[in-house]
CSV table of C-alpha atoms in Angstrom, one decimal:
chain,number,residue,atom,x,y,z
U,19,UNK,CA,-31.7,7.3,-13.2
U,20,UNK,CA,-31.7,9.9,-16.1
U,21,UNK,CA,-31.8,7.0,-18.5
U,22,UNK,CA,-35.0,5.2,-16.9
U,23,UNK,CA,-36.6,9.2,-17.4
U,24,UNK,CA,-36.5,10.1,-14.4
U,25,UNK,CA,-35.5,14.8,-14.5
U,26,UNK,CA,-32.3,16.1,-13.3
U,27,UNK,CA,-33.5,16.5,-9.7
U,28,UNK,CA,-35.3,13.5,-8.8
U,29,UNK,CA,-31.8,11.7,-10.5
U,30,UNK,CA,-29.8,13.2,-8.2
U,31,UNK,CA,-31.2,12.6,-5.4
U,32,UNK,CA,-31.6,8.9,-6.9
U,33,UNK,CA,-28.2,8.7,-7.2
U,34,UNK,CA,-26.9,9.8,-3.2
U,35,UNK,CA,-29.4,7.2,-2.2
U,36,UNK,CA,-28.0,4.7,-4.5
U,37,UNK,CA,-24.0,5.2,-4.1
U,38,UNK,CA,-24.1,6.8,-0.3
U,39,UNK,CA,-23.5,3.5,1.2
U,40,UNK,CA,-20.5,1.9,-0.7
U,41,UNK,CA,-19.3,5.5,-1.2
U,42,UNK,CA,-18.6,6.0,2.7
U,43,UNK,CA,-17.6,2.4,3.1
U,44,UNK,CA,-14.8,3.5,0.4
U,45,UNK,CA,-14.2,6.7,2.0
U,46,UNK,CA,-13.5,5.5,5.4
U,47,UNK,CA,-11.3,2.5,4.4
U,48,UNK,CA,-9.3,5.1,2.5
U,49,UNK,CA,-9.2,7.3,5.8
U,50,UNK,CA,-8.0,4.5,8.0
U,51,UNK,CA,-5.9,3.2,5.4
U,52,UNK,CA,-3.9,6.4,5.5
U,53,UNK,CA,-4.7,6.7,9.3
U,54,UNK,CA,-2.2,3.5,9.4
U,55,UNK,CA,0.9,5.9,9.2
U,56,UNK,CA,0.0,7.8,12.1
U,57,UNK,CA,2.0,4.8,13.9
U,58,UNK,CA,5.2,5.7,12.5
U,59,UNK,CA,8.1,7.0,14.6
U,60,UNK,CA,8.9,9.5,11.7
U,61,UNK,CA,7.3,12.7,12.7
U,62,UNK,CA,6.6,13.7,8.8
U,63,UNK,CA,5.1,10.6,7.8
U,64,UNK,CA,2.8,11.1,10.7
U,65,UNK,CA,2.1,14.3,9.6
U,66,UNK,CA,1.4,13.0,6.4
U,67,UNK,CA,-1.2,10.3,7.1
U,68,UNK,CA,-3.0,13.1,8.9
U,69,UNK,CA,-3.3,15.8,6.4
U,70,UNK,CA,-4.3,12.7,3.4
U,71,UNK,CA,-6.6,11.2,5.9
U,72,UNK,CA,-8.3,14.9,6.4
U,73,UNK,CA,-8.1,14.9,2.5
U,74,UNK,CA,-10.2,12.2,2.0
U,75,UNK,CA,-12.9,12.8,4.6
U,76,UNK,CA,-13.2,16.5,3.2
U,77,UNK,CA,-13.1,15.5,-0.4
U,78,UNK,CA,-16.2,12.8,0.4
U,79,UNK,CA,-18.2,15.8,2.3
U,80,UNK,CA,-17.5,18.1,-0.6
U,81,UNK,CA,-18.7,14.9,-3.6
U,82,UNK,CA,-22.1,14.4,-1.4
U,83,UNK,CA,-22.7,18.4,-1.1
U,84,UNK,CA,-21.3,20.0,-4.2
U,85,UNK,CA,-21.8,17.3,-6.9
U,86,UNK,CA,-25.5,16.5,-6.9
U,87,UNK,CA,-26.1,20.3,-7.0
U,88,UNK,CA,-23.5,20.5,-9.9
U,89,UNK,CA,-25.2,17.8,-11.7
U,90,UNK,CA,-28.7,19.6,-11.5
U,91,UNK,CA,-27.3,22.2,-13.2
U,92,UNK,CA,-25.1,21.4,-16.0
U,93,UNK,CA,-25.9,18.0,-16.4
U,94,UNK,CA,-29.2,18.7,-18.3
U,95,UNK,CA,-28.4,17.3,-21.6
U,96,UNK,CA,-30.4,14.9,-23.2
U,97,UNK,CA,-27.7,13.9,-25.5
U,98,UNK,CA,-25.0,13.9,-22.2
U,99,UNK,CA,-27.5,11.1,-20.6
U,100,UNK,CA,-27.6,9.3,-24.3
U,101,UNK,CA,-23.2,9.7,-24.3
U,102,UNK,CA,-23.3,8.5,-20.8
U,103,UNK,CA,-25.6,5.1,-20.6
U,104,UNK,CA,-24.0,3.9,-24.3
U,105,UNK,CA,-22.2,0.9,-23.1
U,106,UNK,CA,-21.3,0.0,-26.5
U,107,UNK,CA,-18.6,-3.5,-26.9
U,108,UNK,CA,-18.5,-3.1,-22.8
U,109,UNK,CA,-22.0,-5.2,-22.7
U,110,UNK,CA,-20.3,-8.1,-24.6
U,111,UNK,CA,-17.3,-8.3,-23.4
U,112,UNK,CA,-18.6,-8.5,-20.2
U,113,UNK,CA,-20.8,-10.8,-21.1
U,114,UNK,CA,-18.0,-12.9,-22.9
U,115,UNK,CA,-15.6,-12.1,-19.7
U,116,UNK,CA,-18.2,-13.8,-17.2
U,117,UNK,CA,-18.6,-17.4,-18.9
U,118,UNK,CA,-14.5,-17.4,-19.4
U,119,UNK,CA,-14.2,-16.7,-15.4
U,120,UNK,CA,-17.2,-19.3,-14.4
U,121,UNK,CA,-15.5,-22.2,-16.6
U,122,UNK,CA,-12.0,-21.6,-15.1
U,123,UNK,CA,-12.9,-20.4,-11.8
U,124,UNK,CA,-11.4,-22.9,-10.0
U,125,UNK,CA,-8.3,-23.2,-11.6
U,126,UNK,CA,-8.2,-19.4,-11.0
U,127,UNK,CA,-8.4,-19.5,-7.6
U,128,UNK,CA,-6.4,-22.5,-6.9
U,129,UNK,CA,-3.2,-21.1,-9.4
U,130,UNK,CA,-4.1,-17.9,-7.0
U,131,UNK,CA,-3.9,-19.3,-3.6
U,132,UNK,CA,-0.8,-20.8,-5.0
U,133,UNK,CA,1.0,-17.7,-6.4
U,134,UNK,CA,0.1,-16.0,-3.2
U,135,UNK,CA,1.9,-18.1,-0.4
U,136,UNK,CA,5.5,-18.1,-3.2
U,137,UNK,CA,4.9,-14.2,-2.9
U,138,UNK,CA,4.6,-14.7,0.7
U,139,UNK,CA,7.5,-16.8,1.1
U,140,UNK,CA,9.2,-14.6,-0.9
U,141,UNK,CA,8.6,-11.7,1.1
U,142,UNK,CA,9.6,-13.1,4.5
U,143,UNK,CA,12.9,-13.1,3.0
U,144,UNK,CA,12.6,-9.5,2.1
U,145,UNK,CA,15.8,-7.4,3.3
U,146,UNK,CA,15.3,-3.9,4.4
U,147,UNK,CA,18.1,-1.2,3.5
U,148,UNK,CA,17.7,2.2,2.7
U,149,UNK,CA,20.9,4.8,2.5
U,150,UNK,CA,19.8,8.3,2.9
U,151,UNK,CA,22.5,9.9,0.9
U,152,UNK,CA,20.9,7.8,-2.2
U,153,UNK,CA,17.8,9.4,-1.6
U,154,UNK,CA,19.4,13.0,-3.4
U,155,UNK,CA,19.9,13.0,-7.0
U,156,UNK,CA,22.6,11.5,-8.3
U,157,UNK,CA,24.1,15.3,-9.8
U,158,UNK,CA,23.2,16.5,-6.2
U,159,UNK,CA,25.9,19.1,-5.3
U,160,UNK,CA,26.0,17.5,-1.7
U,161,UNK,CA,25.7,14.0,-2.8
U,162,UNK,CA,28.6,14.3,-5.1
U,163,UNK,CA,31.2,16.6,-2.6
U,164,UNK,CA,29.8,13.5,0.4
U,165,UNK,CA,30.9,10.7,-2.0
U,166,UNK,CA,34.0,12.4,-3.3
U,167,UNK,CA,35.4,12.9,0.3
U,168,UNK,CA,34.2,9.8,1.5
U,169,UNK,CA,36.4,7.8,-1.2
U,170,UNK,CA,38.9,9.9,-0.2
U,171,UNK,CA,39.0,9.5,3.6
U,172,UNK,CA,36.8,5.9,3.1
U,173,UNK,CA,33.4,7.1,5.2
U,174,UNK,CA,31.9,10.2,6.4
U,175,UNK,CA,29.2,9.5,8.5
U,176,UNK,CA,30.3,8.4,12.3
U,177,UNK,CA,28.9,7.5,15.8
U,178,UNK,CA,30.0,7.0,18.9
U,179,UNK,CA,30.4,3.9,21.5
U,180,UNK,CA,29.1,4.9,25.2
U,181,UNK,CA,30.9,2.7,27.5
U,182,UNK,CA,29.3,3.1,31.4
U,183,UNK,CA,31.1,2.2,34.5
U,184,UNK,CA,32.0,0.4,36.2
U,185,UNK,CA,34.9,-0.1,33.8
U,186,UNK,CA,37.0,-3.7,33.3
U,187,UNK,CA,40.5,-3.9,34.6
U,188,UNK,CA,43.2,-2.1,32.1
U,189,UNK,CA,41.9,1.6,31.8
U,190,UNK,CA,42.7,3.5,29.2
U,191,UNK,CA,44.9,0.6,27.8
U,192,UNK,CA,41.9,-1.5,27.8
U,193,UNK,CA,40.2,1.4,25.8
U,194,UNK,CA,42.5,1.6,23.4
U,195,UNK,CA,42.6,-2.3,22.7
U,196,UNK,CA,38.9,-2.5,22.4
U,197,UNK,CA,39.1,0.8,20.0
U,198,UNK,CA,41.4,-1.0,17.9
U,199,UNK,CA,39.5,-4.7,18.1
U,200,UNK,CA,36.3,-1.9,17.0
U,201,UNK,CA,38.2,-0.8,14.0
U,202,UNK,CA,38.5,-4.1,12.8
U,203,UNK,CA,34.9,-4.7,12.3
U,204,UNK,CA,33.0,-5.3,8.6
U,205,UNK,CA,31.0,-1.6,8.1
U,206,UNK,CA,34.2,0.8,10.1
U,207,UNK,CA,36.6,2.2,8.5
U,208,UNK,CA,38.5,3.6,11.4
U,209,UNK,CA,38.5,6.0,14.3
U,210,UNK,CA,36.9,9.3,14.0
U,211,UNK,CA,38.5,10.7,17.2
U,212,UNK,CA,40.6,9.7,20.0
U,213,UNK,CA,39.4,7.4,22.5
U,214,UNK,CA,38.1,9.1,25.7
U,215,UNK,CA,37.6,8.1,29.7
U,216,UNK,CA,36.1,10.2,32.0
U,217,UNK,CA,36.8,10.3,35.9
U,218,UNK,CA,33.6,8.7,36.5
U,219,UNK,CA,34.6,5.6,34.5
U,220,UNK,CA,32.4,6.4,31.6
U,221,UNK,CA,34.0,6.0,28.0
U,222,UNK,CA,33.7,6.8,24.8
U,223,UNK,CA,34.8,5.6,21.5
U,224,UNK,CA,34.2,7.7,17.9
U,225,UNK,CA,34.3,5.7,15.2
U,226,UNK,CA,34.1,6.2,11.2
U,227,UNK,CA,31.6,4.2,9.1
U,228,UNK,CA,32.1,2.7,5.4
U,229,UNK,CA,29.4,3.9,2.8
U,230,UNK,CA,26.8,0.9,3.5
U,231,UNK,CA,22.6,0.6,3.8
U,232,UNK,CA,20.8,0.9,7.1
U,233,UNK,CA,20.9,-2.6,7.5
U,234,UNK,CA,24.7,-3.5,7.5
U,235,UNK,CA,24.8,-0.6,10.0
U,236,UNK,CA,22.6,-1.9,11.8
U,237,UNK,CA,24.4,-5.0,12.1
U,238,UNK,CA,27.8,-3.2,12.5
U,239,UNK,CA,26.0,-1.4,15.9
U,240,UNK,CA,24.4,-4.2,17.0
U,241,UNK,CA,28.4,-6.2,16.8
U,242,UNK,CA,30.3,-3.0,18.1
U,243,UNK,CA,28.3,-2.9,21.4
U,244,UNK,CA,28.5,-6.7,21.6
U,245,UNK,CA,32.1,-6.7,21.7
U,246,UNK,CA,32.7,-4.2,24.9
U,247,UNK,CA,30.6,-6.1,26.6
U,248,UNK,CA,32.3,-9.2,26.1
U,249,UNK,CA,35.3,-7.6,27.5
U,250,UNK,CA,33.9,-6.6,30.4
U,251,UNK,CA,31.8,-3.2,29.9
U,252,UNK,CA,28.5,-3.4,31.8
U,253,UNK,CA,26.7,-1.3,29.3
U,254,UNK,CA,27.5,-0.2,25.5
U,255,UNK,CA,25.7,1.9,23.2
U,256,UNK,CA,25.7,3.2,20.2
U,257,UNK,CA,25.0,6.9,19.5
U,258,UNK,CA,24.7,9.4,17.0
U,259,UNK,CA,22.8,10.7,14.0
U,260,UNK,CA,23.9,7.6,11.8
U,261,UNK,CA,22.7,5.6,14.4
U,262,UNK,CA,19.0,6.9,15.0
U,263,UNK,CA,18.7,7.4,11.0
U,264,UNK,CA,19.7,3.3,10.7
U,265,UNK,CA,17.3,2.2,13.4
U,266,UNK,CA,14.5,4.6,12.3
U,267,UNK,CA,14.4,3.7,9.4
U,268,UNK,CA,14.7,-0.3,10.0
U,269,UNK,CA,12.0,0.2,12.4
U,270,UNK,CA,10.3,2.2,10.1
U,271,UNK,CA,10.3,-0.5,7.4
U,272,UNK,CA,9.6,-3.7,9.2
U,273,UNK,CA,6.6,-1.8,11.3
U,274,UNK,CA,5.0,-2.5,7.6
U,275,UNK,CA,3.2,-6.0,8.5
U,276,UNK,CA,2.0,-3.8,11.8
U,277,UNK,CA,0.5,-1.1,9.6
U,278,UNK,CA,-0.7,-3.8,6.8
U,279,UNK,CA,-2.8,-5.9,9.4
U,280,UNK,CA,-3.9,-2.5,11.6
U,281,UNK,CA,-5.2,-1.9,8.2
U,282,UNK,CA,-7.4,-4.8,7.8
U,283,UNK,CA,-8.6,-4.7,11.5
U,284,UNK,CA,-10.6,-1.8,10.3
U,285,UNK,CA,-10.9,-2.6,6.7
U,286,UNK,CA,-12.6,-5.5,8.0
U,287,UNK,CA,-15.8,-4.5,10.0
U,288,UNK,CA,-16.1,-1.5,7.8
U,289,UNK,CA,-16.5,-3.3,4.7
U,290,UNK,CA,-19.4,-5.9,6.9
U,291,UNK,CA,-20.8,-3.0,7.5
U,292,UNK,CA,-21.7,-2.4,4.4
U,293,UNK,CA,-22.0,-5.7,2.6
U,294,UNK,CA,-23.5,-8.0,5.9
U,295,UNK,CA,-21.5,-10.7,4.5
U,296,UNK,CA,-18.5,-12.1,5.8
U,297,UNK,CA,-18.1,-14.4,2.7
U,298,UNK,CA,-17.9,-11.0,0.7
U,299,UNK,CA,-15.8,-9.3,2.9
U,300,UNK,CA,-12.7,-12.0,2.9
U,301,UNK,CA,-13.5,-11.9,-0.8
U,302,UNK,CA,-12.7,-8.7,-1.6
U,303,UNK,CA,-9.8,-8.2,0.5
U,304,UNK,CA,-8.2,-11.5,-0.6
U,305,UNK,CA,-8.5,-10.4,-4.1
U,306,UNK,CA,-7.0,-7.2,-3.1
U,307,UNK,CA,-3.9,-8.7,-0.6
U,308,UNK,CA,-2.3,-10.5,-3.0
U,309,UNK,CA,-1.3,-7.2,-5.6
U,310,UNK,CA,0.3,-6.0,-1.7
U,311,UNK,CA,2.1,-9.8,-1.5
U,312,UNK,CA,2.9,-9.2,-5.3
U,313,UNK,CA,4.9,-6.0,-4.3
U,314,UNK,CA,7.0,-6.8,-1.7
U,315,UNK,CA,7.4,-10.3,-3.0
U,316,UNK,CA,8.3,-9.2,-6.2
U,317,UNK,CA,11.1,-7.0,-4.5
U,318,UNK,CA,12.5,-9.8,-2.8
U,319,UNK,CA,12.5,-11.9,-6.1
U,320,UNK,CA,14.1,-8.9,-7.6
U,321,UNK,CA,16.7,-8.6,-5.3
U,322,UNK,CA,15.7,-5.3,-4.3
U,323,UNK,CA,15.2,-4.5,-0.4
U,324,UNK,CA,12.6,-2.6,1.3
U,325,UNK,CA,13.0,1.2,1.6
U,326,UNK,CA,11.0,3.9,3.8
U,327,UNK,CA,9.2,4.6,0.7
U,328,UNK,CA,7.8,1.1,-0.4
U,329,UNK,CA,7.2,0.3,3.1
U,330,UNK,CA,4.7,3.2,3.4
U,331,UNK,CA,2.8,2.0,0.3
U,332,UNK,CA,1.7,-1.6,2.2
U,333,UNK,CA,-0.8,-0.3,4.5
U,334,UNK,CA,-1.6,2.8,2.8
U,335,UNK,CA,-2.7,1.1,-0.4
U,336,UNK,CA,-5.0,-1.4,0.7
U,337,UNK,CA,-6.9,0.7,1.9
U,338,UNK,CA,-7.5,2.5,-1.6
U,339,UNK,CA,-7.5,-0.2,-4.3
U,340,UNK,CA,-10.7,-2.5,-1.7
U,341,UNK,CA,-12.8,0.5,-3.1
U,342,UNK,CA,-13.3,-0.7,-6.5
U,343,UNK,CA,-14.0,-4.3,-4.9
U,344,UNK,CA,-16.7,-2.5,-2.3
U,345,UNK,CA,-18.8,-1.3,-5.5
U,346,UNK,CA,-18.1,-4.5,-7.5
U,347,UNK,CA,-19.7,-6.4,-4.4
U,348,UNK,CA,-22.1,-3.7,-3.3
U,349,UNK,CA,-23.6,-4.3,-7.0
U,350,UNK,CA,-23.0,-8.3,-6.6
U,351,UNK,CA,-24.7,-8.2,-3.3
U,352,UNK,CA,-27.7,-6.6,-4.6
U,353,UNK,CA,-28.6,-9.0,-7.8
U,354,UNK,CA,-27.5,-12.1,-5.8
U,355,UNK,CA,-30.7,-12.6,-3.9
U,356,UNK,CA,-33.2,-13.6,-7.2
U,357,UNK,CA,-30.2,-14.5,-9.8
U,358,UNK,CA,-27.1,-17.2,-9.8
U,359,UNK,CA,-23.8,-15.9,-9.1
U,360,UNK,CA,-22.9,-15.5,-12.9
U,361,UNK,CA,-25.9,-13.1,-13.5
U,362,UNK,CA,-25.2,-11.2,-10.7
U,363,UNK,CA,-21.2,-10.9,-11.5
U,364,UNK,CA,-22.4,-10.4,-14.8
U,365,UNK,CA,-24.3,-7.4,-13.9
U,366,UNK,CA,-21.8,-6.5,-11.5
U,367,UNK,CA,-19.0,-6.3,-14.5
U,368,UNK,CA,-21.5,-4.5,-16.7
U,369,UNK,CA,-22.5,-1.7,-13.9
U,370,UNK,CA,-19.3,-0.9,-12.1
U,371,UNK,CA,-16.8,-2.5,-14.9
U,372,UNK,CA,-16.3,1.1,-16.4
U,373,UNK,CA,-16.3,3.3,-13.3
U,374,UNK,CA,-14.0,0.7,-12.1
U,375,UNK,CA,-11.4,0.9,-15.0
U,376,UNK,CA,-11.9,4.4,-15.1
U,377,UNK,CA,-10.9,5.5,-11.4
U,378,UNK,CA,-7.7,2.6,-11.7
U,379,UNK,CA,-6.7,4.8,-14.2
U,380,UNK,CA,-7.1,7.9,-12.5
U,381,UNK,CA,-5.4,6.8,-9.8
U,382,UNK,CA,-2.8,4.8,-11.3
U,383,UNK,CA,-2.0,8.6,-13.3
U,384,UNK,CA,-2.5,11.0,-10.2
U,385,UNK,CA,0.0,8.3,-8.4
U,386,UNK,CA,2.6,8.4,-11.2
U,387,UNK,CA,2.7,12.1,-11.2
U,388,UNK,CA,5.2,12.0,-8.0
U,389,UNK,CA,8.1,10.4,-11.0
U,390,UNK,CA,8.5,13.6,-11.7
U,391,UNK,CA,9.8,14.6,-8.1
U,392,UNK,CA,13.8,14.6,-7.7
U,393,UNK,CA,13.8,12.2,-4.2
U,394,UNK,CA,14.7,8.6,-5.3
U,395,UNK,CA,11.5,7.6,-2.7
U,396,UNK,CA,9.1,10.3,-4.0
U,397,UNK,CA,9.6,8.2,-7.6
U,398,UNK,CA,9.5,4.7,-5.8
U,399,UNK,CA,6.7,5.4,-4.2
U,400,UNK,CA,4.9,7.1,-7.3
U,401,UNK,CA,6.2,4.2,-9.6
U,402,UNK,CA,5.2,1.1,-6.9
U,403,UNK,CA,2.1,2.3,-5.7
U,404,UNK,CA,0.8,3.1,-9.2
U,405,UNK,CA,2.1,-0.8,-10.3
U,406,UNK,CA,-0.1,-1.6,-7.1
U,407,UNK,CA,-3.4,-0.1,-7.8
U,408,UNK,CA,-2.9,-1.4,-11.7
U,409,UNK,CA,-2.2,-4.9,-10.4
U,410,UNK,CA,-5.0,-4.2,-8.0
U,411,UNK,CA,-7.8,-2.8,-10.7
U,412,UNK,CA,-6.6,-6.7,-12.7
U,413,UNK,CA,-7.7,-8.3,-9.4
U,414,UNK,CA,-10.9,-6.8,-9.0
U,415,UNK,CA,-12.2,-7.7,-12.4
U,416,UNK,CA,-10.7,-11.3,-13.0
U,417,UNK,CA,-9.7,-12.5,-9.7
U,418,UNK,CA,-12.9,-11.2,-7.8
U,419,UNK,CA,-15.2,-12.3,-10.1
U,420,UNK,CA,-13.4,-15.6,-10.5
U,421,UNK,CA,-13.3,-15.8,-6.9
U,422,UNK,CA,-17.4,-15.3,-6.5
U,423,UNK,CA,-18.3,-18.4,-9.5
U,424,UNK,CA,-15.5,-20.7,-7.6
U,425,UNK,CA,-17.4,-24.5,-6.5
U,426,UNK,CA,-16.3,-27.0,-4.4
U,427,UNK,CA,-15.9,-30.4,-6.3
U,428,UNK,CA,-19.4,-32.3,-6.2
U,429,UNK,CA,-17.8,-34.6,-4.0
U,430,UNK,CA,-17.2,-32.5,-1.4
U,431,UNK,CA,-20.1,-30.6,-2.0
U,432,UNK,CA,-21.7,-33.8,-1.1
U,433,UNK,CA,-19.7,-34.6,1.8
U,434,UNK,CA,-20.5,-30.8,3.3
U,435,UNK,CA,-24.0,-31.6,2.6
């Protein structure tokens, strides 16, 4: 607005009008994006998607209050407006970028569709495991004295076995036999205690874990009560600290795909809202699904599993890197009507290439900060979701694009017609 002469004020106000609407359709699929945690059974991660959610509703008040009056003030430079509207090489290269994309746009999007449903495969075979003592530092006074004893005495986390009544024949014989059938199981190392019997026929059974991920454990649980039931418990349950951490955080991790598609329920109608065009809207998130199935799919091809901190970035990330694709398509959406789609991607490139590339790197940077934290999943998270919104930034200028100057062969064009 200052560069077609319009003064400070008048540019301002310009501006709100221009940006409000993609600006709050960012803003609230953001919010809902970190809303999306508030699902978890981990009271702190709750917490969390709360406070970030507040974040971003109170940081979009404070850019639509504060900012245009900031602007008025010490953005009064004619030779600021001059530094700011210089495009300089991005004009050509956009330019350049645009008829590369429209010649191999189908092949694009096919080689796409493609890599997207191997990442998929890939991730249904994704293992989850996390081991809480890994989550310290590997110097960690605590981690080191827990390890040390446990090679020593060959575990240290236990749980009990809750037999009810009414018991199987035997008594505390039986006990002791099906204590000593436990012991034998992959994931226990021994007994942690003496079997017990109480006079109302409930039992109980400590036992001592191996070192292992929440997912052996799991399976160890899920075995140990299997087996007093086959010999004639009624009911058998695990308990214990080791226990809850194992299933949390199992439940925690494969809740992912529930958070992911809550995630686009609301992504979805928020972004129509904003565009009025459903071709758009699967657009956009389609371009910006498949750095998510590149994630978790390039952990399962890796041969790493899913912890509690990579499965918080799924649905929380989608709903930050669709912004850049609102803007690309809020711009796409208004030069579509008296252009053809390679003009309007061309001047979609050209007006929200930069700001694009620019907030990427911001938040690739302001994600990447958490690698300096000591947690193991504080620097997964900051490393993967970082990768993500990189991946995601790649997407949004060559996949989008690519994605809006696709055509059906003539044939079928012919066909449809």
């Amino acid at each position: 607005a200052r560069a077609a002469g319009q003064d400070p004020n008048d540019s301002s106000r310009t501006a709100t009008r221009t940006i409000l609407a993609p600006a709050l359709g960012c803003a609230a699929t953001t919010l809902f994006g970190f809303m999306a945690l508030t699902a978890s059974p981990v009271p702190a991660i709750r917490r969390f998607g709360l406070l970030a959610a507040a974040g971003i509703a109170f940081t979009f008040l404070l850019s639509f209050t504060l900012l245009p009056v900031w602007l008025r003030l010490f953005a009064r430079s004619p030779s600021l407006v001059r530094r700011a509207v210089d495009q300089g090489r991005w004009q050509h290269y956009a330019t350049s970028l645009v008829r590369k994309l429209e010649a191999h746009a189908n092949v694009i999007a096919c080689a796409t569709a493609i890599a997207a449903l191997a990442l998929v495969w890939a991730w249904s075979r994704l293992e989850v495991d996390t081991d809480p003592m890994r989550i310290l530092p590997a110097h960690h006074p605590f981690r080191v004295a827990t390890e040390e004893i446990g090679k020593r005495l060959g575990g240290t986390d236990t749980f009990d076995l809750v037999l009810e009544p009414p018991a199987p024949a035997g008594g505390m014989f039986g006990l002791v036999a099906l204590a000593a059938r436990l012991q034998k199981l992959d994931g226990i190392a021994g007994p942690a205690g003496v079997p017990r019997l109480a006079k109302d026929g409930t039992a109980l059974i400590p036992l001592l874990l191996e070192p292992a991920g929440t997912t052996a454990r799991e399976r160890t649980f899920a075995r140990a009560e299997d087996q007093a039931r086959e010999v004639g418990w009624r009911s058998a349950q695990a308990c214990g600290s080791s226990v809850s951490t194992a299933r949390d955080s199992g439940a925690i991790a494969r809740g992912e795909i529930y958070g992911i598609l809550a995630s686009l329920l609301a992504l979805i109608p928020c972004i129509w809202i904003g565009l009025r065009s459903m071709r758009l809207t699967l657009l956009g998130l389609a371009a910006n699904l498949l750095p998510c199935f590149l994630l978790h799919g390039g952990l399962a091809l890796a041969g790493r599993p899913l912890s509690v901190g990579s499965a918080m970035i799924g649905s929380v990330i989608l709903g930050i890197v669709v912004d850049d694709a609102i803007y690309f398509l809020h711009a796409y959406r208004s030069h579509i009507d008296h252009s053809t789609p390679a003009q309007a991607v061309a001047f979609s490139l050209r007006s929200s290439g930069r700001a694009i590339t620019v907030t990427s790197m911001v938040l690739a940077l302001g994600f990447l900060s958490g690698a300096l934290g000591e947690l193991s999943t504080t620097r997964e998270f900051a490393y993967l979701a970082s990768a993500t919104i990189l991946a995601a930034w790649a997407a949004n200028l060559l996949l989008l694009p690519a994605f809006l100057l696709a055509r059906l062969p003539v044939r079928a064009r012919r066909g449809a017609a």
